[in-house]
């Protein structure tokens, strides 16, 4: 990843992790354009407007705007999310059943 600073100097390349760490420390301004290239090559067209920080946030979220999740990772994430949701629903159902059983036992104890 490259970016242009306040003086419009092209700086880089840096890894996503490096850029993300600096982002967390608040080093970037919204006006800084970012350039993503393959294998650390310099951007082919330095006159390009680049990608704004706001746009990256809208694509990838405010927490990690520089980490792009590919489709395979997204599918795996969604699958795990569904599995966790199903497991949670199953546990909640078991808790509800145990609650009913406890209520029944409590009622029996009152009658004895």
PDB file of C-alpha atoms in Angstrom:
ATOM      1  CA  UNK A   1       0.000   0.000   0.000  1.00  0.00           C
ATOM      2  CA  UNK A   2       1.212   3.485  -0.888  1.00  0.00           C
ATOM      3  CA  UNK A   3      -0.221   6.821   0.201  1.00  0.00           C
ATOM      4  CA  UNK A   4       0.316  10.503  -0.461  1.00  0.00           C
ATOM      5  CA  UNK A   5       0.967  12.705   2.539  1.00  0.00           C
ATOM      6  CA  UNK A   6       0.151  16.403   3.115  1.00  0.00           C
ATOM      7  CA  UNK A   7       2.895  17.429   0.683  1.00  0.00           C
ATOM      8  CA  UNK A   8       1.487  15.038  -1.960  1.00  0.00           C
ATOM      9  CA  UNK A   9       4.659  12.913  -1.750  1.00  0.00           C
ATOM     10  CA  UNK A  10       4.054   9.279  -2.659  1.00  0.00           C
ATOM     11  CA  UNK A  11       5.194   7.119   0.257  1.00  0.00           C
ATOM     12  CA  UNK A  12       5.499   3.345   0.382  1.00  0.00           C
ATOM     13  CA  UNK A  13       5.205   0.478  -0.121  1.00  0.00           C
ATOM     14  CA  UNK A  14       3.935  -0.714   3.242  1.00  0.00           C
ATOM     15  CA  UNK A  15       2.083  -3.835   4.332  1.00  0.00           C
ATOM     16  CA  UNK A  16      -1.573  -3.790   5.336  1.00  0.00           C
ATOM     17  CA  UNK A  17      -0.508  -4.473   8.926  1.00  0.00           C
ATOM     18  CA  UNK A  18       1.869  -1.496   9.004  1.00  0.00           C
ATOM     19  CA  UNK A  19      -0.737   0.856   7.545  1.00  0.00           C
ATOM     20  CA  UNK A  20      -3.423  -0.511   9.890  1.00  0.00           C
ATOM     21  CA  UNK A  21      -1.212   0.075  12.944  1.00  0.00           C
ATOM     22  CA  UNK A  22      -0.527   3.674  11.911  1.00  0.00           C
ATOM     23  CA  UNK A  23      -4.249   4.159  11.258  1.00  0.00           C
ATOM     24  CA  UNK A  24      -5.033   2.996  14.804  1.00  0.00           C
ATOM     25  CA  UNK A  25      -2.571   5.587  16.108  1.00  0.00           C
ATOM     26  CA  UNK A  26      -4.397   8.305  14.147  1.00  0.00           C
ATOM     27  CA  UNK A  27      -1.559   9.192  11.790  1.00  0.00           C
ATOM     28  CA  UNK A  28      -3.681   9.493   8.641  1.00  0.00           C
ATOM     29  CA  UNK A  29      -5.952  12.308   7.562  1.00  0.00           C
ATOM     30  CA  UNK A  30      -9.122  11.717   5.561  1.00  0.00           C
ATOM     31  CA  UNK A  31      -7.554  13.622   2.672  1.00  0.00           C
ATOM     32  CA  UNK A  32      -4.673  11.157   2.215  1.00  0.00           C
ATOM     33  CA  UNK A  33      -5.202   9.039  -0.924  1.00  0.00           C
ATOM     34  CA  UNK A  34      -4.169   5.367  -0.710  1.00  0.00           C
ATOM     35  CA  UNK A  35      -2.934   3.200  -3.577  1.00  0.00           C
ATOM     36  CA  UNK A  36      -3.076  -0.591  -3.569  1.00  0.00           C
ATOM     37  CA  UNK A  37      -0.614  -2.405  -5.828  1.00  0.00           C
ATOM     38  CA  UNK A  38       0.556  -5.956  -6.385  1.00  0.00           C
ATOM     39  CA  UNK A  39       3.879  -7.113  -4.888  1.00  0.00           C
ATOM     40  CA  UNK A  40       4.848  -3.638  -3.679  1.00  0.00           C
ATOM     41  CA  UNK A  41       5.194  -2.150  -7.142  1.00  0.00           C
ATOM     42  CA  UNK A  42       4.836   1.608  -7.443  1.00  0.00           C
ATOM     43  CA  UNK A  43       1.406   2.845  -8.581  1.00  0.00           C
ATOM     44  CA  UNK A  44       1.440   3.008 -12.371  1.00  0.00           C
ATOM     45  CA  UNK A  45      -0.397   6.327 -12.503  1.00  0.00           C
ATOM     46  CA  UNK A  46       0.663   8.678  -9.729  1.00  0.00           C
ATOM     47  CA  UNK A  47      -1.845  11.253 -10.991  1.00  0.00           C
ATOM     48  CA  UNK A  48      -4.657   8.895 -10.058  1.00  0.00           C
ATOM     49  CA  UNK A  49      -6.798  10.206  -7.218  1.00  0.00           C
ATOM     50  CA  UNK A  50      -6.249   7.034  -5.194  1.00  0.00           C
ATOM     51  CA  UNK A  51      -8.767   5.736  -2.680  1.00  0.00           C
ATOM     52  CA  UNK A  52      -9.857   7.961   0.194  1.00  0.00           C
ATOM     53  CA  UNK A  53      -9.835   6.823   3.799  1.00  0.00           C
ATOM     54  CA  UNK A  54     -13.578   7.460   4.028  1.00  0.00           C
ATOM     55  CA  UNK A  55     -14.209   5.191   1.038  1.00  0.00           C
ATOM     56  CA  UNK A  56     -12.011   2.446   2.532  1.00  0.00           C
ATOM     57  CA  UNK A  57     -13.968   2.710   5.782  1.00  0.00           C
ATOM     58  CA  UNK A  58     -17.240   2.328   3.891  1.00  0.00           C
ATOM     59  CA  UNK A  59     -15.903  -0.779   2.098  1.00  0.00           C
ATOM     60  CA  UNK A  60     -14.117  -2.588   4.905  1.00  0.00           C
ATOM     61  CA  UNK A  61     -15.405  -1.007   8.117  1.00  0.00           C
ATOM     62  CA  UNK A  62     -14.076   1.655  10.441  1.00  0.00           C
ATOM     63  CA  UNK A  63     -12.090  -0.794  12.577  1.00  0.00           C
ATOM     64  CA  UNK A  64      -9.923  -2.261   9.812  1.00  0.00           C
ATOM     65  CA  UNK A  65     -10.299  -0.189   6.643  1.00  0.00           C
ATOM     66  CA  UNK A  66      -7.075  -1.504   5.089  1.00  0.00           C
ATOM     67  CA  UNK A  67      -7.773  -5.228   5.441  1.00  0.00           C
ATOM     68  CA  UNK A  68      -9.686  -6.506   2.476  1.00  0.00           C
ATOM     69  CA  UNK A  69     -11.518  -9.781   2.999  1.00  0.00           C
ATOM     70  CA  UNK A  70     -11.686 -11.939  -0.105  1.00  0.00           C
ATOM     71  CA  UNK A  71     -14.795 -13.882  -1.094  1.00  0.00           C
ATOM     72  CA  UNK A  72     -13.524 -17.210   0.263  1.00  0.00           C
ATOM     73  CA  UNK A  73     -12.745 -15.682   3.667  1.00  0.00           C
ATOM     74  CA  UNK A  74     -16.129 -13.962   3.664  1.00  0.00           C
ATOM     75  CA  UNK A  75     -17.923 -17.267   2.936  1.00  0.00           C
ATOM     76  CA  UNK A  76     -15.973 -19.027   5.700  1.00  0.00           C
ATOM     77  CA  UNK A  77     -16.739 -16.201   8.121  1.00  0.00           C
ATOM     78  CA  UNK A  78     -20.443 -16.339   7.247  1.00  0.00           C
ATOM     79  CA  UNK A  79     -20.488 -20.144   7.646  1.00  0.00           C
ATOM     80  CA  UNK A  80     -18.896 -19.898  11.107  1.00  0.00           C
ATOM     81  CA  UNK A  81     -21.328 -17.127  12.057  1.00  0.00           C
ATOM     82  CA  UNK A  82     -24.301 -19.314  11.064  1.00  0.00           C
ATOM     83  CA  UNK A  83     -22.859 -22.299  12.966  1.00  0.00           C
ATOM     84  CA  UNK A  84     -22.408 -20.182  16.101  1.00  0.00           C
ATOM     85  CA  UNK A  85     -25.921 -18.797  15.774  1.00  0.00           C
ATOM     86  CA  UNK A  86     -27.370 -22.319  15.455  1.00  0.00           C
ATOM     87  CA  UNK A  87     -25.358 -23.509  18.473  1.00  0.00           C
ATOM     88  CA  UNK A  88     -26.519 -20.511  20.514  1.00  0.00           C
ATOM     89  CA  UNK A  89     -30.144 -21.191  19.565  1.00  0.00           C
ATOM     90  CA  UNK A  90     -29.705 -24.840  20.586  1.00  0.00           C
ATOM     91  CA  UNK A  91     -28.230 -23.839  23.954  1.00  0.00           C
ATOM     92  CA  UNK A  92     -31.020 -21.307  24.534  1.00  0.00           C
ATOM     93  CA  UNK A  93     -33.583 -24.040  23.798  1.00  0.00           C
ATOM     94  CA  UNK A  94     -31.894 -26.394  26.281  1.00  0.00           C
ATOM     95  CA  UNK A  95     -31.887 -23.651  28.922  1.00  0.00           C
ATOM     96  CA  UNK A  96     -35.593 -23.006  28.356  1.00  0.00           C
ATOM     97  CA  UNK A  97     -36.329 -26.740  28.720  1.00  0.00           C
ATOM     98  CA  UNK A  98     -34.258 -26.925  31.921  1.00  0.00           C
ATOM     99  CA  UNK A  99     -36.090 -23.885  33.248  1.00  0.00           C
ATOM    100  CA  UNK A 100     -39.420 -25.628  32.636  1.00  0.00           C
ATOM    101  CA  UNK A 101     -38.155 -28.764  34.373  1.00  0.00           C
ATOM    102  CA  UNK A 102     -36.992 -26.714  37.353  1.00  0.00           C
ATOM    103  CA  UNK A 103     -40.386 -25.017  37.532  1.00  0.00           C
ATOM    104  CA  UNK A 104     -42.070 -28.432  37.504  1.00  0.00           C
ATOM    105  CA  UNK A 105     -39.785 -29.717  40.278  1.00  0.00           C
ATOM    106  CA  UNK A 106     -40.423 -26.562  42.312  1.00  0.00           C
ATOM    107  CA  UNK A 107     -44.188 -27.056  41.947  1.00  0.00           C
ATOM    108  CA  UNK A 108     -43.887 -30.701  43.049  1.00  0.00           C
ATOM    109  CA  UNK A 109     -41.819 -29.720  46.071  1.00  0.00           C
ATOM    110  CA  UNK A 110     -44.479 -27.213  47.113  1.00  0.00           C
ATOM    111  CA  UNK A 111     -47.171 -29.905  47.051  1.00  0.00           C
ATOM    112  CA  UNK A 112     -45.144 -32.393  49.091  1.00  0.00           C
TER     113      UNK A 112
END
